mmCIF file with all atom_site columns, C-alpha atoms in Angstrom:
data_model
loop_
_atom_site.group_PDB
_atom_site.id
_atom_site.type_symbol
_atom_site.label_atom_id
_atom_site.label_alt_id
_atom_site.label_comp_id
_atom_site.label_asym_id
_atom_site.label_entity_id
_atom_site.label_seq_id
_atom_site.pdbx_PDB_ins_code
_atom_site.Cartn_x
_atom_site.Cartn_y
_atom_site.Cartn_z
_atom_site.occupancy
_atom_site.B_iso_or_equiv
_atom_site.pdbx_formal_charge
_atom_site.auth_seq_id
_atom_site.auth_comp_id
_atom_site.auth_asym_id
_atom_site.auth_atom_id
_atom_site.pdbx_PDB_model_num
ATOM 1   C CA . MET J 1 1   ? 1.040   -68.685 118.756 1.00 52.00 ? 28  MET J CA 1
ATOM 2   C CA . ASP J 1 2   ? 2.661   -65.915 117.139 1.00 57.00 ? 29  ASP J CA 1
ATOM 3   C CA . GLU J 1 3   ? 2.094   -62.549 116.317 1.00 58.00 ? 30  GLU J CA 1
ATOM 4   C CA . LYS J 1 4   ? 1.597   -62.900 112.719 1.00 59.00 ? 31  LYS J CA 1
ATOM 5   C CA . SER J 1 5   ? -0.808  -65.266 112.767 1.00 61.00 ? 32  SER J CA 1
ATOM 6   C CA . ASN J 1 6   ? -3.284  -62.880 114.779 1.00 67.00 ? 33  ASN J CA 1
ATOM 7   C CA . VAL J 1 7   ? -2.779  -59.885 112.082 1.00 63.00 ? 34  VAL J CA 1
ATOM 8   C CA . PRO J 1 8   ? -5.508  -60.220 109.455 1.00 64.00 ? 35  PRO J CA 1
ATOM 9   C CA . GLN J 1 9   ? -4.284  -60.597 106.143 1.00 65.00 ? 36  GLN J CA 1
ATOM 10  C CA . ARG J 1 10  ? -5.544  -57.832 103.308 1.00 60.00 ? 37  ARG J CA 1
ATOM 11  C CA . ILE J 1 11  ? -6.753  -59.365 100.109 1.00 64.00 ? 38  ILE J CA 1
ATOM 12  C CA . TYR J 1 12  ? -6.889  -56.163 98.268  1.00 59.00 ? 39  TYR J CA 1
ATOM 13  C CA . PRO J 1 13  ? -3.798  -53.920 97.808  1.00 58.00 ? 40  PRO J CA 1
ATOM 14  C CA . SER J 1 14  ? -3.172  -51.083 99.485  1.00 62.00 ? 41  SER J CA 1
ATOM 15  C CA . THR J 1 15  ? -2.861  -48.624 96.426  1.00 60.00 ? 42  THR J CA 1
ATOM 16  C CA . PRO J 1 16  ? -5.359  -48.960 93.897  1.00 60.00 ? 43  PRO J CA 1
ATOM 17  C CA . LEU J 1 17  ? -4.763  -51.009 90.724  1.00 59.00 ? 44  LEU J CA 1
ATOM 18  C CA . GLU J 1 18  ? -6.231  -48.293 87.968  1.00 65.00 ? 45  GLU J CA 1
ATOM 19  C CA . GLN J 1 19  ? -4.258  -45.140 87.875  1.00 67.00 ? 46  GLN J CA 1
ATOM 20  C CA . PRO J 1 20  ? -6.356  -42.175 86.649  1.00 70.00 ? 47  PRO J CA 1
ATOM 21  C CA . VAL J 1 21  ? -6.053  -41.287 82.851  1.00 67.00 ? 48  VAL J CA 1
ATOM 22  C CA . ALA J 1 22  ? -6.883  -38.147 81.214  1.00 72.00 ? 49  ALA J CA 1
ATOM 23  C CA . ALA J 1 23  ? -9.875  -37.720 79.138  1.00 69.00 ? 50  ALA J CA 1
ATOM 24  C CA . SER J 1 24  ? -7.826  -36.934 75.502  1.00 71.00 ? 51  SER J CA 1
ATOM 25  C CA . GLU J 1 25  ? -5.753  -40.367 76.544  1.00 70.00 ? 52  GLU J CA 1
ATOM 26  C CA . GLN J 1 26  ? -8.704  -42.362 76.685  1.00 68.00 ? 53  GLN J CA 1
ATOM 27  C CA . GLN J 1 27  ? -9.837  -41.383 73.417  1.00 67.00 ? 54  GLN J CA 1
ATOM 28  C CA . GLN J 1 28  ? -6.944  -41.977 71.707  1.00 67.00 ? 55  GLN J CA 1
ATOM 29  C CA . ALA J 1 29  ? -6.783  -45.661 73.613  1.00 67.00 ? 56  ALA J CA 1
ATOM 30  C CA . LEU J 1 30  ? -10.200 -46.315 71.666  1.00 69.00 ? 57  LEU J CA 1
ATOM 31  C CA . LEU J 1 31  ? -9.557  -45.157 68.502  1.00 71.00 ? 58  LEU J CA 1
ATOM 32  C CA . GLN J 1 32  ? -8.341  -47.626 66.219  1.00 72.00 ? 59  GLN J CA 1
ATOM 33  C CA . PRO J 1 33  ? -5.289  -47.299 64.175  1.00 75.00 ? 60  PRO J CA 1
ATOM 34  C CA . ALA J 1 34  ? -5.614  -46.341 60.993  1.00 78.00 ? 61  ALA J CA 1
ATOM 35  C CA . PRO J 1 35  ? -5.322  -48.911 57.939  1.00 81.00 ? 62  PRO J CA 1
ATOM 36  C CA . PRO J 1 36  ? -2.040  -49.216 55.782  1.00 81.00 ? 63  PRO J CA 1
ATOM 37  C CA . THR J 1 37  ? -2.026  -46.997 52.847  1.00 81.00 ? 64  THR J CA 1
ATOM 38  C CA . TYR J 1 38  ? -2.618  -48.755 49.238  1.00 77.00 ? 65  TYR J CA 1
ATOM 39  C CA . SER J 1 39  ? 1.440   -48.563 48.584  1.00 77.00 ? 66  SER J CA 1
ATOM 40  C CA . GLN J 1 40  ? 2.452   -49.822 52.176  1.00 80.00 ? 67  GLN J CA 1
ATOM 41  C CA . ALA J 1 41  ? 0.041   -52.767 52.151  1.00 80.00 ? 68  ALA J CA 1
ATOM 42  C CA . THR J 1 42  ? 1.758   -53.946 48.213  1.00 82.00 ? 69  THR J CA 1
ATOM 43  C CA . GLY J 1 43  ? 4.892   -52.559 48.649  1.00 78.00 ? 70  GLY J CA 1
ATOM 44  C CA . ALA J 1 44  ? 4.945   -50.704 45.451  1.00 71.00 ? 71  ALA J CA 1
ATOM 45  C CA . THR J 1 45  ? 5.947   -47.292 45.157  1.00 68.00 ? 72  THR J CA 1
ATOM 46  C CA . PRO J 1 46  ? 3.616   -44.445 44.948  1.00 60.00 ? 73  PRO J CA 1
ATOM 47  C CA . THR J 1 47  ? 3.369   -42.677 41.585  1.00 62.00 ? 74  THR J CA 1
ATOM 48  C CA . THR J 1 48  ? 2.341   -38.859 41.520  1.00 61.00 ? 75  THR J CA 1
ATOM 49  C CA . ALA J 1 49  ? -0.520  -37.759 39.066  1.00 57.00 ? 76  ALA J CA 1
ATOM 50  C CA . PRO J 1 50  ? 0.329   -35.081 36.441  1.00 57.00 ? 77  PRO J CA 1
ATOM 51  C CA . ASP J 1 51  ? 0.242   -31.456 37.368  1.00 56.00 ? 78  ASP J CA 1
ATOM 52  C CA . ALA J 1 52  ? -2.392  -31.151 34.455  1.00 57.00 ? 79  ALA J CA 1
ATOM 53  C CA . ALA J 1 53  ? -4.886  -33.911 35.117  1.00 62.00 ? 80  ALA J CA 1
ATOM 54  C CA . HIS J 1 54  ? -8.403  -33.091 34.685  1.00 63.00 ? 81  HIS J CA 1
ATOM 55  C CA . ILE J 1 55  ? -11.333 -35.213 36.540  1.00 67.00 ? 82  ILE J CA 1
ATOM 56  C CA . VAL J 1 56  ? -14.586 -35.059 33.975  1.00 62.00 ? 83  VAL J CA 1
ATOM 57  C CA . VAL J 1 57  ? -17.778 -36.027 35.577  1.00 59.00 ? 84  VAL J CA 1
ATOM 58  C CA . ILE J 1 58  ? -20.351 -37.057 32.835  1.00 57.00 ? 85  ILE J CA 1
ATOM 59  C CA . THR J 1 59  ? -23.883 -37.393 34.242  1.00 56.00 ? 86  THR J CA 1
ATOM 60  C CA . PRO J 1 60  ? -27.757 -37.848 31.959  1.00 57.00 ? 87  PRO J CA 1
ATOM 61  C CA . GLY J 1 61  ? -28.961 -34.463 31.721  1.00 57.00 ? 88  GLY J CA 1
ATOM 62  C CA . ALA J 1 62  ? -32.870 -33.571 30.512  1.00 49.00 ? 89  ALA J CA 1
ATOM 63  C CA . PRO J 1 63  ? -33.666 -34.274 27.475  1.00 51.00 ? 90  PRO J CA 1
ATOM 64  C CA . LEU J 1 64  ? -33.558 -31.491 24.845  1.00 54.00 ? 91  LEU J CA 1
ATOM 65  C CA . ALA J 1 65  ? -37.166 -30.981 24.764  1.00 74.00 ? 92  ALA J CA 1
ATOM 66  C CA . TYR J 1 66  ? -39.905 -32.475 26.592  1.00 86.00 ? 93  TYR J CA 1
ATOM 67  C CA . GLY J 1 67  ? -43.359 -34.476 24.918  1.00 88.00 ? 94  GLY J CA 1
ATOM 68  C CA . PRO J 1 68  ? -46.500 -34.828 25.449  1.00 90.00 ? 95  PRO J CA 1
ATOM 69  C CA . ALA J 1 69  ? -46.155 -37.921 26.845  1.00 92.00 ? 96  ALA J CA 1
ATOM 70  C CA . PRO J 1 70  ? -44.085 -38.658 30.664  1.00 93.00 ? 97  PRO J CA 1
ATOM 71  C CA . VAL J 1 71  ? -40.691 -38.919 30.153  1.00 90.00 ? 98  VAL J CA 1
ATOM 72  C CA . ASP J 1 72  ? -38.014 -40.930 32.280  1.00 91.00 ? 99  ASP J CA 1
ATOM 73  C CA . ILE J 1 73  ? -35.019 -38.847 33.643  1.00 89.00 ? 100 ILE J CA 1
ATOM 74  C CA . GLN J 1 74  ? -32.747 -37.902 36.557  1.00 88.00 ? 101 GLN J CA 1
ATOM 75  C CA . CYS J 1 75  ? -34.463 -35.279 38.474  1.00 88.00 ? 102 CYS J CA 1
ATOM 76  C CA . PRO J 1 76  ? -31.753 -31.927 39.030  1.00 88.00 ? 103 PRO J CA 1
ATOM 77  C CA . TYR J 1 77  ? -33.266 -31.327 42.343  1.00 89.00 ? 104 TYR J CA 1
ATOM 78  C CA . CYS J 1 78  ? -33.556 -34.880 43.962  1.00 91.00 ? 105 CYS J CA 1
ATOM 79  C CA . HIS J 1 79  ? -31.299 -36.473 42.103  1.00 88.00 ? 106 HIS J CA 1
ATOM 80  C CA . ASN J 1 80  ? -33.655 -39.586 42.060  1.00 90.00 ? 107 ASN J CA 1
ATOM 81  C CA . TYR J 1 81  ? -34.194 -41.346 38.383  1.00 91.00 ? 108 TYR J CA 1
ATOM 82  C CA . THR J 1 82  ? -38.300 -41.389 37.997  1.00 91.00 ? 109 THR J CA 1
ATOM 83  C CA . ARG J 1 83  ? -41.166 -40.765 35.129  1.00 93.00 ? 110 ARG J CA 1
ATOM 84  C CA . THR J 1 84  ? -42.314 -37.388 35.229  1.00 93.00 ? 111 THR J CA 1
ATOM 85  C CA . ARG J 1 85  ? -45.686 -36.221 36.454  1.00 94.00 ? 112 ARG J CA 1
ATOM 86  C CA . LEU J 1 86  ? -47.892 -34.368 33.884  1.00 94.00 ? 113 LEU J CA 1
ATOM 87  C CA . ARG J 1 87  ? -50.052 -31.445 34.185  1.00 93.00 ? 114 ARG J CA 1
ATOM 88  C CA . PHE J 1 88  ? -51.945 -30.053 31.758  1.00 93.00 ? 115 PHE J CA 1
ATOM 89  C CA . LYS J 1 89  ? -52.593 -26.221 31.553  1.00 92.00 ? 116 LYS J CA 1
ATOM 90  C CA . PRO J 1 90  ? -54.882 -24.606 29.415  1.00 93.00 ? 117 PRO J CA 1
ATOM 91  C CA . THR J 1 91  ? -53.466 -21.895 26.422  1.00 92.00 ? 118 THR J CA 1
ATOM 92  C CA . SER J 1 92  ? -55.104 -19.184 24.285  1.00 91.00 ? 119 SER J CA 1
ATOM 93  C CA . ARG J 1 93  ? -55.338 -21.909 21.883  1.00 91.00 ? 120 ARG J CA 1
ATOM 94  C CA . THR J 1 94  ? -57.527 -23.796 24.434  1.00 93.00 ? 121 THR J CA 1
ATOM 95  C CA . HIS J 1 95  ? -59.898 -20.645 25.064  1.00 94.00 ? 122 HIS J CA 1
ATOM 96  C CA . LEU J 1 96  ? -60.096 -19.935 21.300  1.00 93.00 ? 123 LEU J CA 1
ATOM 97  C CA . ILE J 1 97  ? -61.299 -23.160 20.643  1.00 93.00 ? 124 ILE J CA 1
ATOM 98  C CA . ALA J 1 98  ? -64.099 -23.267 23.352  1.00 94.00 ? 125 ALA J CA 1
ATOM 99  C CA . LEU J 1 99  ? -65.040 -19.690 21.991  1.00 94.00 ? 126 LEU J CA 1
ATOM 100 C CA . LEU J 1 100 ? -65.652 -21.469 18.808  1.00 94.00 ? 127 LEU J CA 1
ATOM 101 C CA . LEU J 1 101 ? -67.636 -23.852 20.152  1.00 94.00 ? 128 LEU J CA 1
ATOM 102 C CA . CYS J 1 102 ? -69.876 -21.299 21.432  1.00 94.00 ? 129 CYS J CA 1
ATOM 103 C CA . LEU J 1 103 ? -70.553 -19.188 18.649  1.00 94.00 ? 130 LEU J CA 1
ATOM 104 C CA . PHE J 1 104 ? -71.780 -22.554 17.042  1.00 93.00 ? 131 PHE J CA 1
ATOM 105 C CA . GLN J 1 105 ? -74.260 -22.970 19.917  1.00 91.00 ? 132 GLN J CA 1
ATOM 106 C CA . LEU J 1 106 ? -72.401 -26.071 20.904  1.00 92.00 ? 133 LEU J CA 1
ATOM 107 C CA . TYR J 1 107 ? -72.837 -24.917 24.537  1.00 89.00 ? 134 TYR J CA 1
ATOM 108 C CA . CYS J 1 108 ? -72.409 -29.125 25.455  1.00 92.00 ? 135 CYS J CA 1
ATOM 109 C CA . PHE J 1 109 ? -68.894 -29.476 23.931  1.00 92.00 ? 136 PHE J CA 1
ATOM 110 C CA . VAL J 1 110 ? -68.019 -25.927 25.282  1.00 92.00 ? 137 VAL J CA 1
ATOM 111 C CA . CYS J 1 111 ? -65.993 -28.130 28.577  1.00 92.00 ? 138 CYS J CA 1
ATOM 112 C CA . LEU J 1 112 ? -64.272 -30.250 25.623  1.00 93.00 ? 139 LEU J CA 1
ATOM 113 C CA . PRO J 1 113 ? -61.178 -28.458 24.715  1.00 92.00 ? 140 PRO J CA 1
ATOM 114 C CA . TYR J 1 114 ? -60.774 -28.323 28.523  1.00 92.00 ? 141 TYR J CA 1
ATOM 115 C CA . CYS J 1 115 ? -60.782 -31.809 29.496  1.00 92.00 ? 142 CYS J CA 1
ATOM 116 C CA . ILE J 1 116 ? -58.494 -33.252 26.144  1.00 90.00 ? 143 ILE J CA 1
ATOM 117 C CA . GLY J 1 117 ? -54.623 -33.128 26.784  1.00 85.00 ? 144 GLY J CA 1
ATOM 118 C CA . SER J 1 118 ? -53.785 -32.479 23.409  1.00 86.00 ? 145 SER J CA 1
ATOM 119 C CA . CYS J 1 119 ? -55.597 -28.926 23.638  1.00 89.00 ? 146 CYS J CA 1
ATOM 120 C CA . MET J 1 120 ? -53.186 -27.725 26.329  1.00 92.00 ? 147 MET J CA 1
ATOM 121 C CA . ASN J 1 121 ? -49.707 -27.399 27.254  1.00 92.00 ? 148 ASN J CA 1
ATOM 122 C CA . THR J 1 122 ? -48.058 -30.127 28.814  1.00 93.00 ? 149 THR J CA 1
ATOM 123 C CA . ALA J 1 123 ? -45.936 -29.461 31.975  1.00 93.00 ? 150 ALA J CA 1
ATOM 124 C CA . HIS J 1 124 ? -43.531 -31.998 33.350  1.00 94.00 ? 151 HIS J CA 1
ATOM 125 C CA . TYR J 1 125 ? -42.936 -32.198 37.133  1.00 94.00 ? 152 TYR J CA 1
ATOM 126 C CA . CYS J 1 126 ? -40.526 -34.376 39.074  1.00 93.00 ? 153 CYS J CA 1
ATOM 127 C CA . GLY J 1 127 ? -42.377 -37.718 40.167  1.00 91.00 ? 154 GLY J CA 1
ATOM 128 C CA . LEU J 1 128 ? -40.946 -37.724 43.410  1.00 92.00 ? 155 LEU J CA 1
ATOM 129 C CA . CYS J 1 129 ? -40.106 -34.098 44.590  1.00 93.00 ? 156 CYS J CA 1
ATOM 130 C CA . ASP J 1 130 ? -42.528 -32.516 42.657  1.00 92.00 ? 157 ASP J CA 1
ATOM 131 C CA . ARG J 1 131 ? -40.493 -29.818 41.053  1.00 92.00 ? 158 ARG J CA 1
ATOM 132 C CA . TYR J 1 132 ? -40.957 -28.309 38.020  1.00 92.00 ? 159 TYR J CA 1
ATOM 133 C CA . LEU J 1 133 ? -38.889 -29.366 34.738  1.00 91.00 ? 160 LEU J CA 1
ATOM 134 C CA . GLY J 1 134 ? -40.347 -28.034 31.944  1.00 91.00 ? 161 GLY J CA 1
ATOM 135 C CA . THR J 1 135 ? -43.045 -27.600 29.029  1.00 91.00 ? 162 THR J CA 1
ATOM 136 C CA . TYR J 1 136 ? -44.124 -28.874 26.290  1.00 91.00 ? 163 TYR J CA 1
ATOM 137 C CA . VAL J 1 137 ? -45.893 -26.333 24.076  1.00 90.00 ? 164 VAL J CA 1
ATOM 138 C CA . ARG J 1 138 ? -48.484 -27.266 21.458  1.00 84.00 ? 165 ARG J CA 1
ATOM 139 C CA . GLU J 1 139 ? -48.521 -25.593 17.996  1.00 78.00 ? 166 GLU J CA 1
#
């Protein structure tokens, strides 16, 4: 027998297969390359916009005046399309009607102006975020 046959064979190499890599190189290896630009993908030449180009963004705004009924609107606070929620607030006119009912001794009907929405101003609030939007004033 010869000497070489008695020596155990190594399965693994003596040096490691993986080389140490810096953290920045690892991140670069994990990132995907950026896609080509439109002009590179189509082979077209890029055009430049004129210097005086203006961008105009048109958004639907609040109605000029709120009414006595709920309104569909885009809320300026939460930017969602929603229907306004109404809250009625008594005015001096409401109190005057109640006082007149007291003077005519119609005590059973004194609370009536406070229960009827047409005797009070209507405040509109956003249906989702509940922020104040505007008021419809009765004249």
